[in-house]
CSV table of C-alpha atoms and ligand atoms in Angstrom, one decimal:
chain,number,residue,atom,x,y,z
A,1,MET,CA,-34.5,100.0,-79.2
A,2,HIS,CA,-31.9,103.2,-78.4
A,3,ARG,CA,-29.2,103.2,-80.2
A,4,ILE,CA,-25.8,104.4,-78.1
A,5,THR,CA,-22.2,105.0,-79.5
A,6,VAL,CA,-19.5,105.1,-76.5
A,7,ILE,CA,-16.3,106.4,-78.1
A,8,GLY,CA,-13.0,105.5,-75.3
A,9,GLY,CA,-13.2,101.6,-73.2
A,10,GLY,CA,-11.5,102.9,-69.9
A,11,LEU,CA,-13.8,103.0,-66.9
A,12,ALA,CA,-16.4,105.7,-68.2
A,13,GLY,CA,-16.5,104.0,-71.2
A,14,LEU,CA,-17.7,100.9,-69.8
A,15,THR,CA,-19.7,101.7,-67.0
A,16,ALA,CA,-21.7,104.0,-69.6
A,17,ALA,CA,-21.5,100.2,-71.9
A,18,ILE,CA,-23.3,98.3,-69.2
A,19,THR,CA,-25.7,101.2,-67.9
A,20,ALA,CA,-26.7,101.7,-71.0
A,21,ALA,CA,-26.6,98.1,-71.9
A,22,GLU,CA,-29.3,97.3,-68.9
A,23,ALA,CA,-31.7,99.9,-70.3
A,24,GLY,CA,-31.8,98.1,-72.9
A,25,ALA,CA,-29.9,100.2,-75.6
A,26,LYS,CA,-28.1,98.7,-78.3
A,27,VAL,CA,-24.0,99.6,-77.9
A,28,THR,CA,-21.1,99.4,-79.9
A,29,VAL,CA,-17.9,101.3,-77.8
A,30,TYR,CA,-14.9,102.2,-79.6
A,31,GLU,CA,-11.4,101.8,-78.3
A,32,ALA,CA,-8.4,103.6,-79.7
A,33,HIS,CA,-6.1,100.9,-77.6
A,34,HIS,CA,-5.3,97.5,-78.3
A,35,THR,CA,-7.0,96.6,-74.9
A,36,LEU,CA,-9.7,98.1,-73.0
A,37,GLY,CA,-9.1,100.2,-69.6
A,38,GLY,CA,-7.7,103.2,-70.4
A,39,ARG,CA,-5.7,104.4,-67.4
A,40,ALA,CA,-7.0,101.3,-65.6
A,41,ARG,CA,-4.8,98.8,-67.3
A,42,THR,CA,-2.6,96.2,-65.2
A,43,SER,CA,0.4,95.8,-67.2
A,44,GLU,CA,1.3,92.3,-68.6
A,45,GLY,CA,4.4,90.5,-67.2
A,46,PRO,CA,6.5,89.6,-63.7
A,47,TYR,CA,5.7,93.4,-62.5
A,48,ARG,CA,2.0,93.9,-62.6
A,49,THR,CA,1.7,97.5,-61.8
A,50,ASN,CA,-1.2,100.1,-62.5
A,51,ASP,CA,-0.5,103.5,-64.1
A,52,GLY,CA,0.7,104.6,-61.0
A,53,PRO,CA,-0.4,103.6,-57.1
A,54,HIS,CA,-3.9,102.8,-57.9
A,55,ALA,CA,-6.7,102.7,-54.9
A,56,LEU,CA,-10.5,101.5,-55.0
A,57,TYR,CA,-12.3,103.9,-52.7
A,58,ASN,CA,-15.2,101.7,-51.4
A,59,GLY,CA,-16.6,104.8,-49.6
A,60,GLY,CA,-17.6,106.2,-53.1
A,61,PRO,CA,-20.5,105.6,-55.6
A,62,HIS,CA,-18.5,103.0,-57.9
A,63,TRP,CA,-18.1,101.1,-55.1
A,64,SER,CA,-21.6,99.6,-54.6
A,65,TRP,CA,-22.2,100.1,-58.2
A,66,LEU,CA,-19.2,97.0,-59.1
A,67,GLN,CA,-20.4,95.1,-56.3
A,68,GLN,CA,-23.8,95.0,-57.2
A,69,ARG,CA,-22.7,93.3,-60.3
A,70,ASP,CA,-20.6,91.1,-59.1
A,71,LEU,CA,-17.4,93.4,-61.0
A,72,ILE,CA,-14.9,94.0,-57.9
A,73,GLY,CA,-13.6,90.2,-58.0
A,74,PRO,CA,-10.6,89.2,-55.0
A,75,LEU,CA,-9.9,91.8,-53.1
A,76,ALA,CA,-5.3,91.6,-52.0
A,77,PRO,CA,-6.5,93.4,-48.3
A,78,LEU,CA,-3.8,94.9,-46.4
A,79,PRO,CA,-2.7,92.6,-43.2
A,80,PRO,CA,-3.2,94.7,-39.8
A,81,LEU,CA,0.9,94.3,-39.6
A,82,GLU,CA,1.7,95.8,-42.9
A,83,ALA,CA,-0.8,99.0,-42.5
A,84,ALA,CA,1.3,99.5,-39.0
A,85,ARG,CA,4.3,100.2,-41.2
A,86,LEU,CA,3.0,103.7,-42.7
A,87,ARG,CA,5.8,106.4,-42.4
A,88,LEU,CA,5.7,110.1,-42.8
A,89,ARG,CA,8.0,112.2,-43.6
A,90,HIS,CA,7.5,114.9,-41.2
A,91,LYS,CA,10.6,117.8,-40.9
A,92,GLY,CA,13.2,115.7,-42.5
A,93,ALA,CA,12.6,112.6,-40.1
A,94,LEU,CA,10.5,109.6,-40.3
A,95,ARG,CA,7.3,109.0,-37.6
A,96,ARG,CA,4.9,107.0,-37.6
A,97,THR,CA,1.8,109.1,-35.9
A,98,PRO,CA,0.7,112.5,-37.8
A,99,PRO,CA,1.7,115.8,-35.7
A,100,PHE,CA,-0.7,117.0,-33.6
A,101,ALA,CA,-1.7,119.7,-35.1
A,102,MET,CA,-2.8,118.2,-38.5
A,103,LEU,CA,-5.1,116.1,-36.6
A,104,LYS,CA,-6.9,118.8,-35.7
A,105,LEU,CA,-8.1,119.0,-39.2
A,106,LEU,CA,-8.5,115.3,-39.0
A,107,ARG,CA,-11.5,115.4,-36.2
A,108,HIS,CA,-14.9,114.6,-37.5
A,109,SER,CA,-15.9,117.8,-35.6
A,110,ALA,CA,-14.0,119.7,-37.8
A,111,GLN,CA,-16.0,122.6,-40.3
A,112,GLN,CA,-17.1,121.8,-43.3
A,113,ALA,CA,-14.2,124.1,-45.4
A,114,PRO,CA,-15.3,126.7,-47.7
A,115,ALA,CA,-14.8,126.4,-51.2
A,116,ASP,CA,-14.2,130.4,-52.4
A,117,VAL,CA,-10.8,130.1,-50.3
A,118,ASP,CA,-7.7,128.0,-50.6
A,119,PHE,CA,-6.9,124.9,-48.5
A,120,MET,CA,-3.6,126.8,-46.5
A,121,SER,CA,-5.3,129.6,-45.4
A,122,TRP,CA,-8.5,128.2,-44.3
A,123,ALA,CA,-6.7,124.9,-43.0
A,124,THR,CA,-3.9,127.7,-41.2
A,125,GLY,CA,-7.0,128.9,-39.6
A,126,GLN,CA,-7.7,125.7,-37.9
A,127,ALA,CA,-4.9,124.1,-37.7
A,128,GLY,CA,-1.8,126.2,-37.8
A,129,GLU,CA,0.6,126.8,-40.4
A,130,GLU,CA,2.6,123.6,-39.7
A,131,GLY,CA,-0.2,121.1,-39.3
A,132,ALA,CA,-2.4,123.0,-42.8
A,133,ARG,CA,0.5,122.7,-44.2
A,134,ALA,CA,1.8,118.7,-43.4
A,135,ALA,CA,-2.7,118.0,-43.7
A,136,ALA,CA,-1.9,119.6,-47.3
A,137,HIS,CA,0.8,117.7,-48.5
A,138,TYR,CA,-1.3,113.9,-47.2
A,139,SER,CA,-3.7,114.8,-49.8
A,140,ALA,CA,-1.7,115.0,-52.4
A,141,VAL,CA,-2.0,111.1,-52.2
A,142,ALA,CA,-5.6,111.5,-53.5
A,143,LEU,CA,-4.5,114.7,-55.1
A,144,PHE,CA,-1.2,114.3,-57.6
A,145,HIS,CA,-0.7,118.0,-57.8
A,146,HIS,CA,1.9,119.9,-56.9
A,147,ASP,CA,0.7,122.7,-54.2
A,148,PRO,CA,-2.5,121.1,-52.9
A,149,GLY,CA,-2.5,124.1,-50.5
A,150,ALA,CA,-3.5,126.3,-53.3
A,151,LEU,CA,-6.5,124.2,-54.4
A,152,SER,CA,-10.2,125.0,-52.6
A,153,ALA,CA,-10.5,124.4,-49.4
A,154,ALA,CA,-13.6,122.2,-50.0
A,155,PHE,CA,-12.2,119.9,-52.7
A,156,VAL,CA,-9.1,119.3,-50.6
A,157,GLN,CA,-10.7,118.8,-47.5
A,158,GLU,CA,-12.8,116.1,-49.0
A,159,ARG,CA,-9.8,114.3,-50.1
A,160,LEU,CA,-7.8,114.4,-47.0
A,161,ARG,CA,-11.1,113.0,-45.1
A,162,ARG,CA,-11.4,110.1,-47.4
A,163,ALA,CA,-7.5,109.4,-47.3
A,164,THR,CA,-7.3,109.3,-43.7
A,165,LYS,CA,-11.2,108.0,-43.1
A,166,LEU,CA,-10.9,104.6,-40.5
A,167,PRO,CA,-11.2,102.0,-41.3
A,168,PRO,CA,-9.5,102.4,-44.5
A,169,GLU,CA,-11.9,103.1,-47.7
A,170,ALA,CA,-9.1,101.9,-50.2
A,171,HIS,CA,-8.9,98.2,-51.5
A,172,TYR,CA,-7.1,96.3,-53.6
A,173,PRO,CA,-8.2,94.2,-56.3
A,174,ARG,CA,-6.2,91.2,-56.6
A,175,GLY,CA,-4.4,91.4,-59.3
A,176,GLY,CA,-4.4,95.2,-59.7
A,177,TRP,CA,-7.2,96.9,-61.8
A,178,ALA,CA,-6.9,94.6,-64.6
A,179,GLY,CA,-9.4,92.0,-63.1
A,180,VAL,CA,-12.4,95.0,-62.7
A,181,VAL,CA,-11.5,95.9,-66.5
A,182,ASP,CA,-11.8,92.3,-67.0
A,183,ARG,CA,-15.4,91.5,-65.7
A,184,MET,CA,-16.7,95.1,-66.8
A,185,ALA,CA,-15.6,93.7,-70.1
A,186,ALA,CA,-16.9,90.6,-69.9
A,187,ARG,CA,-20.6,91.6,-68.2
A,188,ALA,CA,-20.8,94.0,-71.3
A,189,TRP,CA,-20.4,91.4,-73.7
A,190,ASN,CA,-22.6,89.3,-72.4
A,191,LEU,CA,-25.4,92.3,-72.5
A,192,GLY,CA,-24.5,91.9,-76.6
A,193,VAL,CA,-22.8,95.8,-76.3
A,194,ARG,CA,-20.6,95.6,-79.4
A,195,MET,CA,-17.1,96.2,-78.4
A,196,GLU,CA,-14.3,97.5,-81.0
A,197,THR,CA,-10.6,97.7,-80.2
A,198,LEU,CA,-7.6,99.5,-82.1
A,199,SER,CA,-11.2,101.6,-83.7
A,200,ARG,CA,-9.6,105.5,-83.0
A,201,VAL,CA,-12.4,107.8,-83.8
A,202,ASP,CA,-11.6,110.8,-85.3
A,203,ALA,CA,-15.1,111.9,-86.0
A,204,LEU,CA,-18.2,111.9,-84.2
A,205,PRO,CA,-21.3,110.0,-85.6
A,206,THR,CA,-24.5,111.9,-86.8
A,207,ASP,CA,-27.0,108.5,-86.5
A,208,THR,CA,-26.7,107.5,-82.6
A,209,PRO,CA,-26.6,109.5,-79.4
A,210,VAL,CA,-22.5,109.4,-78.1
A,211,VAL,CA,-21.0,109.6,-74.9
A,212,VAL,CA,-17.6,110.6,-75.4
A,213,ALA,CA,-15.8,108.9,-72.8
A,214,THR,CA,-12.0,109.6,-73.2
A,215,SER,CA,-10.2,112.0,-71.8
A,216,LEU,CA,-11.0,115.6,-71.7
A,217,ASP,CA,-7.8,116.5,-73.9
A,218,ALA,CA,-8.7,113.9,-76.7
A,219,ALA,CA,-12.7,114.3,-75.9
A,220,ARG,CA,-11.5,118.3,-77.1
A,221,ARG,CA,-9.9,117.1,-80.1
A,222,LEU,CA,-13.1,115.5,-81.3
A,223,LEU,CA,-15.7,117.6,-80.7
A,224,HIS,CA,-13.2,121.0,-82.0
A,225,ASP,CA,-14.1,122.5,-78.8
A,226,ASP,CA,-11.5,124.4,-77.1
A,227,SER,CA,-13.4,125.6,-74.3
A,228,LEU,CA,-12.9,121.5,-73.2
A,229,THR,CA,-10.5,122.1,-70.5
A,230,TRP,CA,-9.7,122.2,-66.9
A,231,PRO,CA,-6.7,121.8,-64.5
A,232,SER,CA,-5.4,118.8,-63.6
A,233,GLY,CA,-2.1,117.6,-61.6
A,234,ARG,CA,1.2,116.5,-62.9
A,235,THR,CA,3.1,114.1,-61.0
A,236,THR,CA,6.8,111.6,-61.4
A,237,LEU,CA,6.0,108.2,-61.5
A,238,ILE,CA,8.3,105.3,-60.3
A,239,ASP,CA,7.6,102.1,-60.2
A,240,LEU,CA,11.0,100.1,-58.2
A,241,ALA,CA,11.1,95.9,-57.5
A,242,LEU,CA,13.2,95.8,-54.9
A,243,ARG,CA,14.3,91.8,-53.3
A,244,THR,CA,12.4,91.7,-50.4
A,245,ARG,CA,14.0,92.5,-46.7
A,246,ARG,CA,12.2,92.5,-43.6
A,247,GLY,CA,10.9,95.4,-41.8
A,248,ASP,CA,10.3,97.8,-45.0
A,249,ALA,CA,7.6,100.2,-44.9
A,250,PHE,CA,4.2,99.6,-46.2
A,251,ALA,CA,4.1,103.0,-47.6
A,252,VAL,CA,5.5,106.5,-46.6
A,253,SER,CA,3.8,109.6,-46.9
A,254,ASP,CA,5.5,112.7,-47.8
A,255,LEU,CA,4.3,116.0,-45.5
A,256,ASP,CA,7.5,118.2,-46.0
A,257,SER,CA,6.6,118.4,-49.8
A,258,PRO,CA,4.0,116.3,-51.6
A,259,GLY,CA,4.4,112.7,-52.0
A,260,TRP,CA,3.7,109.6,-51.4
A,261,ILE,CA,5.7,105.9,-51.5
A,262,GLU,CA,3.4,102.5,-51.6
A,263,ARG,CA,5.0,98.8,-51.5
A,264,PHE,CA,2.1,97.2,-53.4
A,265,THR,CA,3.6,93.3,-52.4
A,266,ALA,CA,2.3,94.5,-48.9
A,267,GLN,CA,-1.2,93.3,-49.5
A,268,ASP,CA,-0.5,91.3,-52.8
A,269,ARG,CA,2.1,89.0,-53.0
A,270,THR,CA,1.0,88.2,-56.7
A,271,LEU,CA,2.4,91.4,-58.3
A,272,ALA,CA,5.7,90.5,-58.0
A,273,PRO,CA,7.7,87.5,-58.6
A,274,ALA,CA,8.7,85.7,-55.3
A,275,GLY,CA,11.5,87.1,-53.2
A,276,GLU,CA,10.5,90.3,-54.9
A,277,GLN,CA,8.8,93.5,-53.3
A,278,LEU,CA,7.0,96.2,-55.9
A,279,LEU,CA,6.8,99.5,-54.6
A,280,GLN,CA,5.2,101.8,-57.1
A,281,GLY,CA,5.2,105.7,-55.8
A,282,GLN,CA,3.9,109.2,-57.6
A,283,ILE,CA,5.9,112.3,-56.3
A,284,PRO,CA,4.0,115.9,-57.8
A,285,ILE,CA,6.0,118.6,-59.5
A,286,ALA,CA,5.1,122.4,-60.7
A,287,PRO,CA,5.0,123.0,-64.2
A,288,HIS,CA,8.9,124.0,-64.1
A,289,GLU,CA,10.2,120.9,-62.9
A,290,THR,CA,11.1,117.9,-64.5
A,291,ARG,CA,10.9,114.1,-64.1
A,292,ALA,CA,14.4,114.3,-62.4
A,293,ASP,CA,13.2,116.9,-59.6
A,294,GLY,CA,10.5,114.2,-58.7
A,295,VAL,CA,13.0,111.4,-59.1
A,296,ALA,CA,15.3,113.1,-56.7
A,297,ARG,CA,12.4,113.0,-54.6
A,298,ALA,CA,11.4,110.3,-54.5
A,299,GLU,CA,14.8,108.5,-54.2
A,300,GLN,CA,14.9,111.1,-50.7
A,301,LEU,CA,11.6,109.4,-49.7
A,302,LEU,CA,13.8,105.6,-50.4
A,303,ASP,CA,16.9,106.4,-48.7
A,304,LEU,CA,14.5,107.1,-45.3
A,305,ALA,CA,11.8,104.3,-45.8
A,306,PHE,CA,13.7,101.4,-47.2
A,307,ASP,CA,17.0,100.8,-45.8
A,308,GLY,CA,19.9,99.4,-48.8
A,309,TRP,CA,17.2,100.0,-51.8
A,310,ARG,CA,19.8,100.8,-53.8
A,311,GLU,CA,21.7,97.7,-53.6
A,312,ARG,CA,18.0,96.0,-53.8
A,313,VAL,CA,16.7,97.3,-57.2
A,314,THR,CA,16.0,94.2,-59.3
A,315,TRP,CA,13.4,97.0,-62.2
A,316,ARG,CA,13.2,100.3,-62.6
A,317,ARG,CA,11.0,102.5,-63.8
A,318,GLU,CA,10.1,106.2,-64.2
A,319,SER,CA,7.6,108.2,-66.3
A,320,VAL,CA,5.6,111.9,-66.1
A,321,ALA,CA,1.6,111.5,-65.7
A,322,ASN,CA,0.9,114.9,-67.6
A,323,GLY,CA,-3.1,116.3,-66.7
A,324,ARG,CA,-4.0,112.4,-66.3
A,325,THR,CA,-5.1,112.3,-62.8
A,326,GLY,CA,-8.5,113.7,-62.8
A,327,ALA,CA,-9.5,117.1,-62.0
A,328,VAL,CA,-8.5,119.8,-59.3
A,329,ASP,CA,-11.0,122.5,-58.2
A,330,LEU,CA,-9.5,126.1,-57.7
A,331,PRO,CA,-10.2,128.7,-55.6
A,332,GLY,CA,-13.6,129.5,-56.5
A,333,THR,CA,-14.6,126.7,-58.0
A,334,SER,CA,-16.6,123.2,-57.9
A,335,TRP,CA,-17.7,120.0,-59.8
A,336,ARG,CA,-19.9,121.8,-61.0
A,337,ASP,CA,-18.1,124.6,-62.9
A,338,ARG,CA,-16.1,121.7,-65.1
A,339,PRO,CA,-16.9,121.4,-68.9
A,340,GLY,CA,-20.9,120.1,-68.7
A,341,ILE,CA,-22.0,116.7,-70.1
A,342,ASP,CA,-24.5,117.3,-71.9
A,343,ARG,CA,-22.5,119.3,-74.8
A,344,GLY,CA,-26.0,119.5,-77.3
A,345,ASP,CA,-27.2,117.6,-80.6
A,346,GLY,CA,-26.9,113.9,-78.2
A,347,VAL,CA,-23.3,114.2,-77.6
A,348,TYR,CA,-22.3,113.7,-74.3
A,349,LEU,CA,-19.5,113.8,-72.2
A,350,ALA,CA,-17.9,110.9,-68.8
A,351,GLY,CA,-14.4,111.2,-67.4
A,352,ASP,CA,-12.7,111.9,-64.7
A,353,GLN,CA,-12.5,116.1,-65.7
A,354,VAL,CA,-16.4,116.8,-66.2
A,355,ALA,CA,-19.1,118.1,-64.3
A,356,ALA,CA,-19.5,115.1,-61.9
A,357,PRO,CA,-18.9,114.7,-58.1
A,358,GLY,CA,-16.6,112.2,-56.3
A,359,VAL,CA,-12.7,111.6,-56.3
A,360,LEU,CA,-10.4,110.7,-59.0
A,361,SER,CA,-12.3,107.8,-60.7
A,362,GLU,CA,-15.7,108.0,-59.4
A,363,VAL,CA,-16.3,111.2,-61.0
A,364,SER,CA,-15.6,109.1,-65.0
A,365,PHE,CA,-18.2,106.6,-63.1
A,366,ASN,CA,-20.5,109.7,-61.7
A,367,SER,CA,-20.6,111.2,-65.3
A,368,ALA,CA,-20.6,108.4,-67.1
A,369,LEU,CA,-24.2,107.3,-65.3
A,370,THR,CA,-25.4,111.2,-66.1
A,371,ALA,CA,-24.2,110.8,-69.2
A,372,VAL,CA,-26.5,108.1,-70.3
A,373,SER,CA,-29.4,109.0,-68.1
A,374,LEU,CA,-29.5,112.3,-70.8
A,375,ALA,CA,-28.7,110.0,-73.5
A,376,LEU,CA,-31.8,107.5,-72.6
A,377,GLY,CA,-33.9,110.3,-71.5
A,378,ARG,CA,-34.1,108.3,-67.8
A,379,ASN,CA,-33.6,109.2,-64.7
A,380,ALA,CA,-29.9,108.4,-63.5
A,381,LEU,CA,-31.5,107.0,-60.5
A,382,ASP,CA,-33.0,104.3,-62.3
A,383,LEU,CA,-30.2,103.3,-63.9
A,384,LYS,CA,-28.4,103.1,-60.9
A,385,HIS,CA,-30.6,100.2,-59.9
A,386,ALA,CA,-31.7,98.9,-62.9
B,1,LIG,C1,-1.0,107.9,-61.8
B,1,LIG,C2,-2.4,107.6,-61.7
B,1,LIG,C3,-2.4,107.2,-60.2
B,1,LIG,C4,-4.1,107.1,-60.2
B,1,LIG,N1,-4.7,106.7,-59.3
B,1,LIG,C5,-6.4,106.5,-58.7
B,1,LIG,C6,-6.6,105.5,-57.3
B,1,LIG,O1,-5.9,105.3,-56.4
B,1,LIG,N2,-7.8,105.8,-57.4
B,1,LIG,C7,-8.3,105.8,-58.4
B,1,LIG,O2,-10.1,105.7,-58.2
B,1,LIG,N3,-8.6,106.7,-59.5
B,1,LIG,C8,-6.7,106.7,-59.3
B,1,LIG,N4,-6.0,107.4,-60.7
B,1,LIG,C9,-7.6,108.0,-62.0
B,1,LIG,C10,-8.8,106.7,-62.8
B,1,LIG,O3,-7.1,105.8,-63.3
B,1,LIG,C11,-9.0,107.2,-63.7
B,1,LIG,O4,-9.5,108.1,-63.4
B,1,LIG,C12,-9.4,106.3,-64.8
B,1,LIG,O5,-8.9,105.5,-65.1
B,1,LIG,C13,-10.0,107.6,-65.9
B,1,LIG,O6,-11.3,106.7,-66.4
B,1,LIG,P1,-11.4,107.5,-68.1
B,1,LIG,O7,-13.0,106.3,-68.2
B,1,LIG,O8,-12.1,108.4,-67.8
B,1,LIG,O9,-10.6,107.1,-68.7
B,1,LIG,P2,-9.7,106.9,-69.2
B,1,LIG,O10,-9.0,105.6,-68.7
B,1,LIG,O11,-8.0,107.4,-70.1
B,1,LIG,O12,-10.2,106.0,-70.6
B,1,LIG,C14,-10.5,106.9,-72.1
B,1,LIG,C15,-10.3,105.7,-73.0
B,1,LIG,O13,-10.5,106.5,-74.6
B,1,LIG,C16,-9.6,106.2,-75.2
B,1,LIG,N5,-9.6,107.0,-76.3
B,1,LIG,C17,-9.2,108.1,-76.6
B,1,LIG,N6,-9.5,109.1,-77.8
B,1,LIG,C18,-9.8,108.1,-78.3
B,1,LIG,C19,-10.5,107.6,-79.8
B,1,LIG,N7,-10.4,109.2,-80.1
B,1,LIG,N8,-11.5,106.6,-80.2
B,1,LIG,C20,-11.6,106.0,-79.8
B,1,LIG,N9,-11.3,105.6,-78.3
B,1,LIG,C21,-10.1,106.6,-77.7
B,1,LIG,C22,-8.3,105.7,-74.9
B,1,LIG,O14,-7.7,105.1,-75.5
B,1,LIG,C23,-8.5,105.1,-73.5
B,1,LIG,O15,-9.0,103.9,-73.1
B,1,LIG,C24,-5.3,107.5,-61.4
B,1,LIG,C25,-4.5,107.8,-62.4
B,1,LIG,C26,-3.6,107.8,-62.3
B,1,LIG,C27,-2.7,108.5,-64.6
């Protein structure tokens, strides 16, 4: 029987553990934190927040994998009336529809964008500067980067398409992502996976193949390999509970600069106490900007879209997520150029900043499957259908 060690018990680690155990391996997972889930954890307490605004995209590979195993659980569908309350800030004013020029970039027939040019240059040629800028800023909902227009055109276009698809790809597990994590952990447990929490690994084991399913920063330290780097976003996170007021927006996207605020109780009333609404926002900030700059921009959006919000606040939290929102690809690069999964000597990387396709957590999922297939010497497709 194969034995495999998995370091990290987030989505990548749990995916790797389940996949390896389903293929018959004896798996041990070590997780530094006292609970599993990593960045997919949902906080305990009256306000059930994920680590920043989180949605599960149903067009991705992890969706069908989770669904086949009955691991998604109940969803909190967005009522159509609420969906109609999506607002966009453009030229300082709130509107319901995107500027016409931006729509040109969302057409099915829009050309495939190249990877070697920045999005802003390519999109300006397609739709003019105003449409290109609005589209770049909208895509920040799935990018978390302060200057999406400067990234690879192909990379941004894929995120823009996924984030604007109709019917929407974004789905919300009821009660936050914690339910999905719990079901994955239970599945791993039932397959005989040994999971040790509060177990930080400081040196790689040498007696089994090992899947390092930590953040790339943690993997760099663990492998003593300074080449393990890749650009990511830096974003201010703001969580707010407000007393309920009829007519609040469902979400507001900033087309003047990147930023997104969403009222998660619009789709899931269980996330905040009765009579209150839970809002989560992310405002990407440049390297020279501070959390306060992001918060100031968030407050401008709130002033526009949530009448009287300042008098309605019952709870508030702010933080900065630095390099925690997955990989971004610069012009001339694609996911294939990121740190490779196979590090040699039976060590494999999984996570959202390594060489695997997909949007956000899909990269963690895809890299976990590849890492396990390499570790077990099996075809990744066989494992997907195991
Ligand atoms: C603000 C924000 C919003 C996001 N929104 C979305 C979204 O809408 N949709 C989406 O698909 N994705 C989203 N993501 C991305 C998603 O959360 C991540 O891609 C995914 O959770 C990463 O999972 P992972 O297992 O690769 O890494 P992690 O979740 O970081 O897991 C790594 C684990 O390894 C553990 N660890 C680290 N070092 C060690 C060690 N030495 N020993 C043992 N354990 C260790 C850590 O404690 C952690 O639990 C968002 C992320 C953020 C921060």
